[in-house]
Amino acid sequence: MELKHFIDTQDFSKEELLDLIKLIRMIKRADKQGATPKLLEGANLAMIFEEPSTRTRISFEVGMEELGGHALYLKPGEIHLGVRESLGDTAQVISRYVDVIMARTLKHETITELARYATVPVINGLTDYNHPTQVVCDVLTMMEHAPAGKKLEDYNVTFVGDATNVLSSLMFICTKLGMHFTHAAPKKYQAPEAWLNIARENCKVSGGTVRVTEDPVEAVKDADFIYTDLWWWVGQEAEIPERRAAFMPKYQVNMDLIKKAPAHVKFMHCLPASRGVEATDEVMDSAHSIIFDQAENRLHTEKGLLVWLVYPRLKKASTEQKIVHAGQIEDFLTSHF
Ligand code: CP
């Protein structure tokens, strides 16, 4: 059985990603009727976190439980992760206990190193480079809120704000799927050339487009979706005055900017948000906002992803095998204890 990790959406074809989203939608439909199949009964998920999390932590844990499996939360500092033991050894050991590993790591190299040595699937729960589970969820959410009849390949997605790990992943998946992606930010905070080159290569295959601009008003002119993310993160506290000055007020998603977009535009944010900074309350709580549908979809996405990666690998003993083994063990226990 081929070992598949989920580290970067770039590792998958458009067809594979769309198949994954189809599976997620089936599982979501089942969930809405209280009929989620227990496809991962007896399976275990190790969740490794080097940073705090609300959505990723809860959606993976609840998702695994709802599928009949079990999740272990390994909080920051809980296990040896490159300290007192190599990452390779840790990955190989954990693989002997669980069926799948999800990790949120500070450095992208940490997750790639875990995946290099793990013998079970490794899922990227966010690194300093990308956030692939978030953006699969985002595409699902866009499909649910796009104008009726509009093809995925015709979606216009505008990201206004800093070139974060969510921006990179969103740009990659949108261009891979053939959408039209715009990044609006001050020059200093625009997507780097290396990321743009990946997106441009995607566009050559998919027919999508990618562009970067300093003009947020022009960027949202045809947008079906306006997306933003935090302007600064943990560790960037010293840069806050400079970043605030660069982004505010021109790049804040407020009602003035929303009004420059088509009337049907939807507002998205991966959350957590700094309300009143990158987006106003008025926008976040408006009819344009789909942020809580987006957050809910993390749960359905994690379930689909776990089933996709783990279900084909599970050992499925026959009833006969189960009876034989239980009988042998019971006979041993009866005769020895
Ligand atoms: N969007 C996201 O990953 O949220 P958390 O940091 O709460 O997991």
GROMACS .gro file of C-alpha atoms and ligand atoms in nm:
model
  345
    1MET     CA    1   0.000   0.000   0.000
    2GLU     CA    2   0.149   0.334  -0.111
    3LEU     CA    3   0.220   0.569   0.181
    4LYS     CA    4   0.057   0.906   0.112
    5HIS     CA    5   0.129   1.219   0.322
    6PHE     CA    6  -0.058   1.550   0.311
    7ILE     CA    7   0.213   1.814   0.339
    8ASP     CA    8   0.142   2.040   0.042
    9THR     CA    9  -0.147   2.053  -0.206
   10GLN     CA   10   0.123   2.084  -0.474
   11ASP     CA   11   0.190   1.711  -0.422
   12PHE     CA   12  -0.152   1.631  -0.574
   13SER     CA   13  -0.317   1.673  -0.912
   14LYS     CA   14  -0.628   1.882  -0.972
   15GLU     CA   15  -0.826   1.558  -1.014
   16GLU     CA   16  -0.698   1.414  -0.684
   17LEU     CA   17  -0.786   1.734  -0.496
   18LEU     CA   18  -1.134   1.746  -0.649
   19ASP     CA   19  -1.186   1.378  -0.560
   20LEU     CA   20  -1.083   1.457  -0.203
   21ILE     CA   21  -1.335   1.742  -0.191
   22LYS     CA   22  -1.606   1.511  -0.331
   23LEU     CA   23  -1.534   1.267  -0.048
   24ILE     CA   24  -1.547   1.549   0.209
   25ARG     CA   25  -1.885   1.659   0.074
   26MET     CA   26  -2.021   1.303   0.100
   27ILE     CA   27  -1.902   1.279   0.460
   28LYS     CA   28  -2.050   1.621   0.537
   29ARG     CA   29  -2.388   1.513   0.393
   30ALA     CA   30  -2.377   1.200   0.611
   31ASP     CA   31  -2.288   1.411   0.915
   32LYS     CA   32  -2.583   1.643   0.856
   33GLN     CA   33  -2.814   1.338   0.888
   34GLY     CA   34  -2.632   1.202   1.192
   35ALA     CA   35  -2.514   0.914   0.976
   36THR     CA   36  -2.135   0.949   0.975
   37PRO     CA   37  -1.997   0.600   0.903
   38LYS     CA   38  -1.747   0.469   1.160
   39LEU     CA   39  -1.484   0.413   0.893
   40LEU     CA   40  -1.184   0.452   1.125
   41GLU     CA   41  -1.296   0.227   1.411
   42GLY     CA   42  -0.995   0.127   1.620
   43ALA     CA   43  -0.760   0.376   1.446
   44ASN     CA   44  -0.545   0.627   1.636
   45LEU     CA   45  -0.432   0.978   1.543
   46ALA     CA   46  -0.134   1.150   1.709
   47MET     CA   47  -0.176   1.530   1.704
   48ILE     CA   48   0.156   1.708   1.762
   49PHE     CA   49   0.147   2.083   1.827
   50GLU     CA   50   0.440   2.322   1.858
   51GLU     CA   51   0.195   2.615   1.867
   52PRO     CA   52  -0.154   2.665   2.014
   53SER     CA   53  -0.459   2.599   1.800
   54THR     CA   54  -0.837   2.615   1.830
   55ARG     CA   55  -0.977   2.501   1.495
   56THR     CA   56  -0.710   2.253   1.389
   57ARG     CA   57  -0.688   2.087   1.729
   58ILE     CA   58  -1.063   2.055   1.787
   59SER     CA   59  -1.165   1.964   1.432
   60PHE     CA   60  -0.909   1.684   1.405
   61GLU     CA   61  -0.990   1.544   1.749
   62VAL     CA   62  -1.369   1.559   1.706
   63GLY     CA   63  -1.343   1.436   1.347
   64MET     CA   64  -1.139   1.131   1.445
   65GLU     CA   65  -1.380   1.046   1.728
   66GLU     CA   66  -1.683   1.084   1.501
   67LEU     CA   67  -1.527   0.836   1.258
   68GLY     CA   68  -1.491   0.583   1.540
   69GLY     CA   69  -1.120   0.645   1.601
   70HIS     CA   70  -0.922   0.802   1.882
   71ALA     CA   71  -0.703   1.114   1.890
   72LEU     CA   72  -0.411   1.192   2.122
   73TYR     CA   73  -0.338   1.561   2.184
   74LEU     CA   74   0.037   1.616   2.226
   75LYS     CA   75   0.065   1.978   2.329
   76PRO     CA   76   0.369   2.202   2.273
   77GLY     CA   77   0.662   2.064   2.474
   78GLU     CA   78   0.487   1.731   2.546
   79ILE     CA   79   0.715   1.501   2.344
   80HIS     CA   80   1.076   1.500   2.223
   81LEU     CA   81   1.059   1.677   1.888
   82GLY     CA   82   1.410   1.723   1.766
   83VAL     CA   83   1.530   1.748   2.128
   84ARG     CA   84   1.698   1.451   2.304
   85GLU     CA   85   1.595   1.237   2.004
   86SER     CA   86   1.618   1.286   1.629
   87LEU     CA   87   1.300   1.373   1.441
   88GLY     CA   88   1.352   1.058   1.237
   89ASP     CA   89   1.354   0.836   1.547
   90THR     CA   90   1.048   1.010   1.690
   91ALA     CA   91   0.860   0.969   1.362
   92GLN     CA   92   0.944   0.599   1.340
   93VAL     CA   93   0.846   0.534   1.702
   94ILE     CA   94   0.514   0.720   1.682
   95SER     CA   95   0.437   0.532   1.359
   96ARG     CA   96   0.450   0.206   1.556
   97TYR     CA   97   0.170   0.329   1.788
   98VAL     CA   98  -0.074   0.516   1.567
   99ASP     CA   99  -0.226   0.501   1.220
  100VAL     CA  100  -0.179   0.868   1.127
  101ILE     CA  101   0.013   1.173   1.251
  102MET     CA  102  -0.103   1.535   1.226
  103ALA     CA  103   0.154   1.798   1.321
  104ARG     CA  104   0.162   2.176   1.352
  105THR     CA  105   0.528   2.269   1.344
  106LEU     CA  106   0.707   2.603   1.362
  107LYS     CA  107   0.941   2.516   1.075
  108HIS     CA  108   0.828   2.351   0.752
  109GLU     CA  109   1.145   2.139   0.757
  110THR     CA  110   1.021   1.972   1.076
  111ILE     CA  111   0.711   1.833   0.908
  112THR     CA  112   0.897   1.724   0.596
  113GLU     CA  113   1.152   1.546   0.817
  114LEU     CA  114   0.871   1.374   1.012
  115ALA     CA  115   0.713   1.263   0.684
  116ARG     CA  116   1.048   1.139   0.553
  117TYR     CA  117   1.078   0.888   0.837
  118ALA     CA  118   0.717   0.814   0.934
  119THR     CA  119   0.569   0.486   0.816
  120VAL     CA  120   0.211   0.616   0.852
  121PRO     CA  121   0.053   0.918   0.679
  122VAL     CA  122   0.162   1.261   0.807
  123ILE     CA  123  -0.075   1.558   0.777
  124ASN     CA  124   0.047   1.918   0.784
  125GLY     CA  125  -0.158   2.115   1.037
  126LEU     CA  126   0.026   2.443   0.953
  127THR     CA  127   0.390   2.541   0.926
  128ASP     CA  128   0.572   2.868   0.863
  129TYR     CA  129   0.532   2.794   0.489
  130ASN     CA  130   0.180   2.664   0.432
  131HIS     CA  131  -0.156   2.544   0.566
  132PRO     CA  132  -0.292   2.288   0.321
  133THR     CA  133  -0.584   2.152   0.529
  134GLN     CA  134  -0.714   2.507   0.571
  135VAL     CA  135  -0.724   2.574   0.198
  136VAL     CA  136  -0.894   2.248   0.102
  137CYS     CA  137  -1.163   2.357   0.349
  138ASP     CA  138  -1.163   2.702   0.187
  139VAL     CA  139  -1.225   2.563  -0.163
  140LEU     CA  140  -1.511   2.350  -0.029
  141THR     CA  141  -1.657   2.664   0.134
  142MET     CA  142  -1.621   2.861  -0.190
  143MET     CA  143  -1.804   2.585  -0.382
  144GLU     CA  144  -2.090   2.610  -0.134
  145HIS     CA  145  -2.115   2.990  -0.162
  146ALA     CA  146  -2.024   3.066  -0.523
  147PRO     CA  147  -2.289   3.229  -0.743
  148ALA     CA  148  -2.529   2.961  -0.874
  149GLY     CA  149  -2.400   2.795  -1.190
  150LYS     CA  150  -2.053   2.954  -1.175
  151LYS     CA  151  -1.777   2.708  -1.266
  152LEU     CA  152  -1.485   2.662  -1.026
  153GLU     CA  153  -1.251   2.768  -1.307
  154ASP     CA  154  -1.430   3.104  -1.322
  155TYR     CA  155  -1.396   3.193  -0.953
  156ASN     CA  156  -1.215   3.520  -0.882
  157VAL     CA  157  -1.037   3.503  -0.546
  158THR     CA  158  -0.869   3.812  -0.401
  159PHE     CA  159  -0.646   3.790  -0.097
  160VAL     CA  160  -0.590   4.129   0.067
  161GLY     CA  161  -0.307   4.139   0.318
  162ASP     CA  162   0.022   3.991   0.429
  163ALA     CA  163   0.195   3.705   0.242
  164THR     CA  164   0.122   3.452   0.515
  165ASN     CA  165   0.138   3.073   0.509
  166VAL     CA  166  -0.235   3.077   0.432
  167LEU     CA  167  -0.176   3.309   0.135
  168SER     CA  168   0.082   3.071  -0.013
  169SER     CA  169  -0.143   2.767   0.022
  170LEU     CA  170  -0.453   2.947  -0.105
  171MET     CA  171  -0.265   3.080  -0.408
  172PHE     CA  172  -0.132   2.731  -0.482
  173ILE     CA  173  -0.466   2.548  -0.460
  174CYS     CA  174  -0.664   2.816  -0.644
  175THR     CA  175  -0.420   2.826  -0.935
  176LYS     CA  176  -0.392   2.446  -0.941
  177LEU     CA  177  -0.772   2.426  -0.977
  178GLY     CA  178  -0.777   2.688  -1.255
  179MET     CA  179  -0.918   2.986  -1.064
  180HIS     CA  180  -0.818   3.352  -1.100
  181PHE     CA  181  -0.614   3.465  -0.801
  182THR     CA  182  -0.508   3.815  -0.701
  183HIS     CA  183  -0.289   3.920  -0.411
  184ALA     CA  184  -0.322   4.282  -0.298
  185ALA     CA  185  -0.057   4.404  -0.053
  186PRO     CA  186   0.209   4.670  -0.007
  187LYS     CA  187   0.523   4.581  -0.211
  188LYS     CA  188   0.719   4.466   0.094
  189TYR     CA  189   0.448   4.219   0.198
  190GLN     CA  190   0.361   4.070  -0.140
  191ALA     CA  191   0.399   3.700  -0.225
  192PRO     CA  192   0.766   3.625  -0.296
  193GLU     CA  193   0.880   3.534  -0.648
  194ALA     CA  194   0.938   3.169  -0.551
  195TRP     CA  195   0.572   3.129  -0.453
  196LEU     CA  196   0.452   3.319  -0.759
  197ASN     CA  197   0.656   3.093  -0.982
  198ILE     CA  198   0.482   2.787  -0.838
  199ALA     CA  199   0.145   2.953  -0.899
  200ARG     CA  200   0.245   3.053  -1.254
  201GLU     CA  201   0.345   2.694  -1.332
  202ASN     CA  202   0.007   2.579  -1.199
  203CYS     CA  203  -0.166   2.830  -1.428
  204LYS     CA  204   0.015   2.697  -1.736
  205VAL     CA  205  -0.150   2.360  -1.675
  206SER     CA  206  -0.487   2.470  -1.532
  207GLY     CA  207  -0.567   2.782  -1.734
  208GLY     CA  208  -0.594   2.988  -1.414
  209THR     CA  209  -0.431   3.326  -1.360
  210VAL     CA  210  -0.230   3.487  -1.082
  211ARG     CA  211  -0.141   3.851  -1.027
  212VAL     CA  212  -0.010   4.078  -0.755
  213THR     CA  213  -0.101   4.441  -0.707
  214GLU     CA  214  -0.065   4.726  -0.460
  215ASP     CA  215  -0.419   4.843  -0.540
  216PRO     CA  216  -0.682   4.668  -0.324
  217VAL     CA  217  -0.972   4.853  -0.487
  218GLU     CA  218  -0.879   4.736  -0.834
  219ALA     CA  219  -0.805   4.388  -0.693
  220VAL     CA  220  -1.158   4.334  -0.561
  221LYS     CA  221  -1.339   4.477  -0.866
  222ASP     CA  222  -1.446   4.133  -0.997
  223ALA     CA  223  -1.394   3.930  -0.679
  224ASP     CA  224  -1.632   3.649  -0.586
  225PHE     CA  225  -1.434   3.601  -0.267
  226ILE     CA  226  -1.225   3.843  -0.061
  227TYR     CA  227  -0.995   3.667   0.183
  228THR     CA  228  -0.769   3.811   0.449
  229ASP     CA  229  -0.546   3.690   0.732
  230LEU     CA  230  -0.360   3.840   1.029
  231TRP     CA  231  -0.112   4.122   0.957
  232TRP     CA  232   0.130   3.993   1.221
  233TRP     CA  233   0.181   3.668   1.409
  234VAL     CA  234   0.355   3.547   1.726
  235GLY     CA  235   0.722   3.647   1.706
  236GLN     CA  236   0.649   3.955   1.492
  237GLU     CA  237   0.552   4.180   1.786
  238ALA     CA  238   0.848   4.414   1.726
  239GLU     CA  239   0.724   4.473   1.368
  240ILE     CA  240   0.369   4.570   1.467
  241PRO     CA  241   0.408   4.950   1.430
  242GLU     CA  242   0.573   4.914   1.088
  243ARG     CA  243   0.321   4.656   0.968
  244ARG     CA  244   0.023   4.853   1.095
  245ALA     CA  245   0.150   5.163   0.915
  246ALA     CA  246   0.198   4.967   0.591
  247PHE     CA  247  -0.147   4.805   0.586
  248MET     CA  248  -0.378   5.050   0.766
  249PRO     CA  249  -0.614   5.182   0.640
  250LYS     CA  250  -0.562   5.098   0.272
  251TYR     CA  251  -0.563   4.717   0.303
  252GLN     CA  252  -0.821   4.677   0.579
  253VAL     CA  253  -1.126   4.482   0.463
  254ASN     CA  254  -1.403   4.722   0.564
  255MET     CA  255  -1.742   4.798   0.412
  256ASP     CA  256  -1.590   5.063   0.185
  257LEU     CA  257  -1.374   4.795   0.023
  258ILE     CA  258  -1.656   4.538   0.014
  259LYS     CA  259  -1.869   4.794  -0.175
  260LYS     CA  260  -1.603   4.813  -0.447
  261ALA     CA  261  -1.660   4.439  -0.519
  262PRO     CA  262  -1.962   4.277  -0.692
  263ALA     CA  263  -2.274   4.269  -0.471
  264HIS     CA  264  -2.250   3.889  -0.430
  265VAL     CA  265  -1.893   3.897  -0.290
  266LYS     CA  266  -1.823   3.674   0.010
  267PHE     CA  267  -1.576   3.751   0.285
  268MET     CA  268  -1.342   3.478   0.413
  269HIS     CA  269  -1.085   3.457   0.693
  270CYS     CA  270  -0.907   3.145   0.818
  271LEU     CA  271  -0.931   3.278   1.178
  272PRO     CA  272  -0.816   3.363   1.439
  273ALA     CA  273  -0.878   3.726   1.341
  274SER     CA  274  -0.777   4.057   1.496
  275ARG     CA  275  -1.115   4.224   1.471
  276GLY     CA  276  -1.085   4.590   1.380
  277VAL     CA  277  -0.738   4.538   1.234
  278GLU     CA  278  -0.727   4.338   0.906
  279ALA     CA  279  -1.111   4.330   0.891
  280THR     CA  280  -1.383   4.526   1.066
  281ASP     CA  281  -1.662   4.384   1.282
  282GLU     CA  282  -1.906   4.526   1.032
  283VAL     CA  283  -1.763   4.303   0.757
  284MET     CA  284  -1.701   3.996   0.972
  285ASP     CA  285  -2.059   4.000   1.100
  286SER     CA  286  -2.219   4.103   0.771
  287ALA     CA  287  -2.426   3.898   0.526
  288HIS     CA  288  -2.114   3.886   0.305
  289SER     CA  289  -1.921   3.694   0.570
  290ILE     CA  290  -1.892   3.315   0.548
  291ILE     CA  291  -1.622   3.283   0.815
  292PHE     CA  292  -1.814   3.052   1.045
  293ASP     CA  293  -1.926   2.821   0.764
  294GLN     CA  294  -1.558   2.817   0.669
  295ALA     CA  295  -1.457   2.730   1.027
  296GLU     CA  296  -1.720   2.452   1.043
  297ASN     CA  297  -1.587   2.308   0.720
  298ARG     CA  298  -1.253   2.242   0.889
  299LEU     CA  299  -1.430   1.958   1.073
  300HIS     CA  300  -1.570   1.800   0.754
  301THR     CA  301  -1.239   1.850   0.576
  302GLU     CA  302  -1.037   1.678   0.847
  303LYS     CA  303  -1.279   1.383   0.842
  304GLY     CA  304  -1.253   1.347   0.464
  305LEU     CA  305  -0.877   1.378   0.475
  306LEU     CA  306  -0.840   1.121   0.754
  307VAL     CA  307  -1.062   0.872   0.571
  308TRP     CA  308  -0.881   0.935   0.241
  309LEU     CA  309  -0.538   0.872   0.392
  310VAL     CA  310  -0.610   0.611   0.659
  311TYR     CA  311  -0.908   0.396   0.557
  312PRO     CA  312  -0.733   0.215   0.269
  313ARG     CA  313  -0.444   0.124   0.503
  314LEU     CA  314  -0.646  -0.019   0.793
  315LYS     CA  315  -0.616  -0.389   0.863
  316LYS     CA  316  -0.959  -0.542   0.823
  317ALA     CA  317  -0.964  -0.882   0.998
  318SER     CA  318  -1.234  -1.129   0.897
  319THR     CA  319  -1.487  -1.247   1.157
  320GLU     CA  320  -1.317  -1.587   1.140
  321GLN     CA  321  -0.975  -1.438   1.218
  322LYS     CA  322  -1.120  -1.245   1.511
  323ILE     CA  323  -1.285  -1.560   1.654
  324VAL     CA  324  -0.964  -1.765   1.614
  325HIS     CA  325  -0.744  -1.505   1.788
  326ALA     CA  326  -0.991  -1.434   2.069
  327GLY     CA  327  -1.027  -1.809   2.128
  328GLN     CA  328  -0.649  -1.868   2.144
  329ILE     CA  329  -0.600  -1.580   2.390
  330GLU     CA  330  -0.895  -1.685   2.609
  331ASP     CA  331  -0.770  -2.047   2.617
  332PHE     CA  332  -0.426  -1.922   2.725
  333LEU     CA  333  -0.574  -1.699   2.997
  334THR     CA  334  -0.799  -1.977   3.128
  335SER     CA  335  -0.518  -2.229   3.146
  336HIS     CA  336  -0.253  -1.998   3.294
  337PHE     CA  337  -0.430  -1.757   3.532
  338CP      N1  338  -0.723   2.849   1.101
  338CP      C1  339  -0.655   2.778   1.194
  338CP      O1  340  -0.569   2.694   1.164
  338CP      O2  341  -0.692   2.804   1.322
  338CP      P1  342  -0.619   2.750   1.454
  338CP      O3  343  -0.486   2.820   1.464
  338CP      O4  344  -0.712   2.785   1.566
  338CP      O5  345  -0.600   2.601   1.439
   0.00000   0.00000   0.00000
